[in-house]
Tab-separated table of N, CA and C in Angstrom:
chain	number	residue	atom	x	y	z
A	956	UNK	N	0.961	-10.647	-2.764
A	956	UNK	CA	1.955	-11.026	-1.776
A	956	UNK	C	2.106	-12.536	-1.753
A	957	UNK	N	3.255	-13.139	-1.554
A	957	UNK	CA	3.217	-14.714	-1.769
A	957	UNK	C	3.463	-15.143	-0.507
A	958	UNK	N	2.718	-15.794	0.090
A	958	UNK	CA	2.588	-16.705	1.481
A	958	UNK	C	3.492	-17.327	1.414
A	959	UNK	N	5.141	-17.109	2.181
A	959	UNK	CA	5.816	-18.161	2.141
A	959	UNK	C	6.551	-18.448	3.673
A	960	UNK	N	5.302	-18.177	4.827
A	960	UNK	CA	5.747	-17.838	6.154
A	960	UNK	C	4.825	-18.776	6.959
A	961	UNK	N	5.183	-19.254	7.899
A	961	UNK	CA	4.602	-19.612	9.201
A	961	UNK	C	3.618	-19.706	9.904
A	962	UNK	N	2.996	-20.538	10.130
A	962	UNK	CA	1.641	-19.495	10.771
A	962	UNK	C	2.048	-18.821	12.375
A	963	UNK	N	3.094	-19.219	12.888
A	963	UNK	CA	3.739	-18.431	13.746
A	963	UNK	C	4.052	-16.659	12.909
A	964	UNK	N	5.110	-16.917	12.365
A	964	UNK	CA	4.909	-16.098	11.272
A	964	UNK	C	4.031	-14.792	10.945
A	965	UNK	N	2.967	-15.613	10.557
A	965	UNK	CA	2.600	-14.830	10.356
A	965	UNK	C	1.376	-14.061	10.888
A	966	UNK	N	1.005	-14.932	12.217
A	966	UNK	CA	0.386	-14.341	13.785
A	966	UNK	C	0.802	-13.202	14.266
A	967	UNK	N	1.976	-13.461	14.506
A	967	UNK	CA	3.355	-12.308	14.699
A	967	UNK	C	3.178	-11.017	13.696
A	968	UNK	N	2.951	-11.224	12.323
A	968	UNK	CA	3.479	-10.079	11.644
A	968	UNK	C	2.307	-9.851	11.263
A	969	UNK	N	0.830	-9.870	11.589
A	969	UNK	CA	-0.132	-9.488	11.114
A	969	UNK	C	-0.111	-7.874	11.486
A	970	UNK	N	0.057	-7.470	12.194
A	970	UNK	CA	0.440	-6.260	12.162
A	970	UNK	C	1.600	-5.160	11.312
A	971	UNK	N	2.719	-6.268	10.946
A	971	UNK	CA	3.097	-5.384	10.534
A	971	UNK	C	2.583	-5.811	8.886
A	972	UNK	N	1.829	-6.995	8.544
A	972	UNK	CA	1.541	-6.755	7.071
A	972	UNK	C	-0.260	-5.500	7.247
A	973	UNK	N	-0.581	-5.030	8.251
A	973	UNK	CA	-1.558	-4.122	8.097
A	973	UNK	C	-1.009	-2.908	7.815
A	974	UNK	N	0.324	-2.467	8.454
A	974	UNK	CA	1.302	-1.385	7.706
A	974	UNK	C	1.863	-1.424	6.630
A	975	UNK	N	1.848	-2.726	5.872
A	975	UNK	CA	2.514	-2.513	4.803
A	975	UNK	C	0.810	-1.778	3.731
A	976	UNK	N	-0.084	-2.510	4.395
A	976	UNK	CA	-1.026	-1.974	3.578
A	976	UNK	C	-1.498	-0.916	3.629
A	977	UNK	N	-1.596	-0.249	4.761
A	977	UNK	CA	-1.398	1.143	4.910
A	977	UNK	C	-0.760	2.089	4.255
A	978	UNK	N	1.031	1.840	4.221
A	978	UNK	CA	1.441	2.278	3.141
A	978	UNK	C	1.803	2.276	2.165
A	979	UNK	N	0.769	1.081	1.314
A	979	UNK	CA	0.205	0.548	-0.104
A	979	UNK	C	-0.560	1.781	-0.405
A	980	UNK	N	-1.649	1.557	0.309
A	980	UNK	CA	-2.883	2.621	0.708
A	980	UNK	C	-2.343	4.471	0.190
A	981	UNK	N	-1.098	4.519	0.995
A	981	UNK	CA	-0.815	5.931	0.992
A	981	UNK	C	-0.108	6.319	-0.502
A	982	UNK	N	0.722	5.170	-0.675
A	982	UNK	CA	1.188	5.541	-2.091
A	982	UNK	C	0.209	5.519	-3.444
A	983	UNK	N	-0.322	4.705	-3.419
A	983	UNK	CA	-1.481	4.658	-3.890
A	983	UNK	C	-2.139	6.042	-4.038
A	984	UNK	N	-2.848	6.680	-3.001
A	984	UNK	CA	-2.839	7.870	-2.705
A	984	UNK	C	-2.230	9.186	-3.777
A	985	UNK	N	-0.876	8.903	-3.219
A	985	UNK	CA	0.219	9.813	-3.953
A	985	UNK	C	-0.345	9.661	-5.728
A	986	UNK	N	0.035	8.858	-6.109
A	986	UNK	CA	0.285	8.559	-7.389
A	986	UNK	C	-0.746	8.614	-7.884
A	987	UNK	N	-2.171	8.563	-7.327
A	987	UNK	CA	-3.239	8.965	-7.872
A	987	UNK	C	-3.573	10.621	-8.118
A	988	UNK	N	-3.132	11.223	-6.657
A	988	UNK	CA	-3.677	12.837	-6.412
A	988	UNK	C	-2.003	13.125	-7.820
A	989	UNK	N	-1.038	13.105	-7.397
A	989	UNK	CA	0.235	13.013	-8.530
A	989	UNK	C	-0.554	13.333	-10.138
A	990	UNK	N	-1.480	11.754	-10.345
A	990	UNK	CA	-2.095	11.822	-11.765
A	990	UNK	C	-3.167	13.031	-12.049
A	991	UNK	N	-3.738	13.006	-10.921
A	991	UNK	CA	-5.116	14.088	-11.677
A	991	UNK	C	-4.800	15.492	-11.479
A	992	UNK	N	-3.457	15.765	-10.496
A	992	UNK	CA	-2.761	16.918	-10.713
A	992	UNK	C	-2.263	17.284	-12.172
A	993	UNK	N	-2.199	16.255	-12.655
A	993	UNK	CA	-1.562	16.383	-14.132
A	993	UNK	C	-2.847	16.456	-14.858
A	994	UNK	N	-3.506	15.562	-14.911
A	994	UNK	CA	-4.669	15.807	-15.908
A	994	UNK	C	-5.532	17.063	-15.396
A	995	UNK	N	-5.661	17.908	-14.465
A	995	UNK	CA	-6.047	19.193	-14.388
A	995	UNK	C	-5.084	20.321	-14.638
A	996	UNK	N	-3.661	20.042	-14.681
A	996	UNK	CA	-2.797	20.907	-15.739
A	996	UNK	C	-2.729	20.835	-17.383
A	997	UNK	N	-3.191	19.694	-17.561
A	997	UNK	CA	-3.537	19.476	-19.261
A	997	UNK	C	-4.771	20.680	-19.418
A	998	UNK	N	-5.878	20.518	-18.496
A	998	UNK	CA	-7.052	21.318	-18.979
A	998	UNK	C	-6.626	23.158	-18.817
């Protein structure tokens, strides 16, 4: 992520950058359970 905010800024949006990581977190998630769904249909 590139720091290009405030420290008002980014006082303010510390919350919403904990949701963005959250749903970093979740996709992440996806695309992992996604992969080994596949590599247990290969076997």
């Amino acid at each position: 992520m590139t720091s290009c905010f405030s420290r008002d800024e980014i006082e303010s949006g510390s919350s919403r950058i904990k949701i963005f990581m959250l749903v970093d977190g979740v996709l992440d998630d996806k695309s992992f359970n996604s992969s080994a769904n596949r590599a247990l249909l290969r076997l």
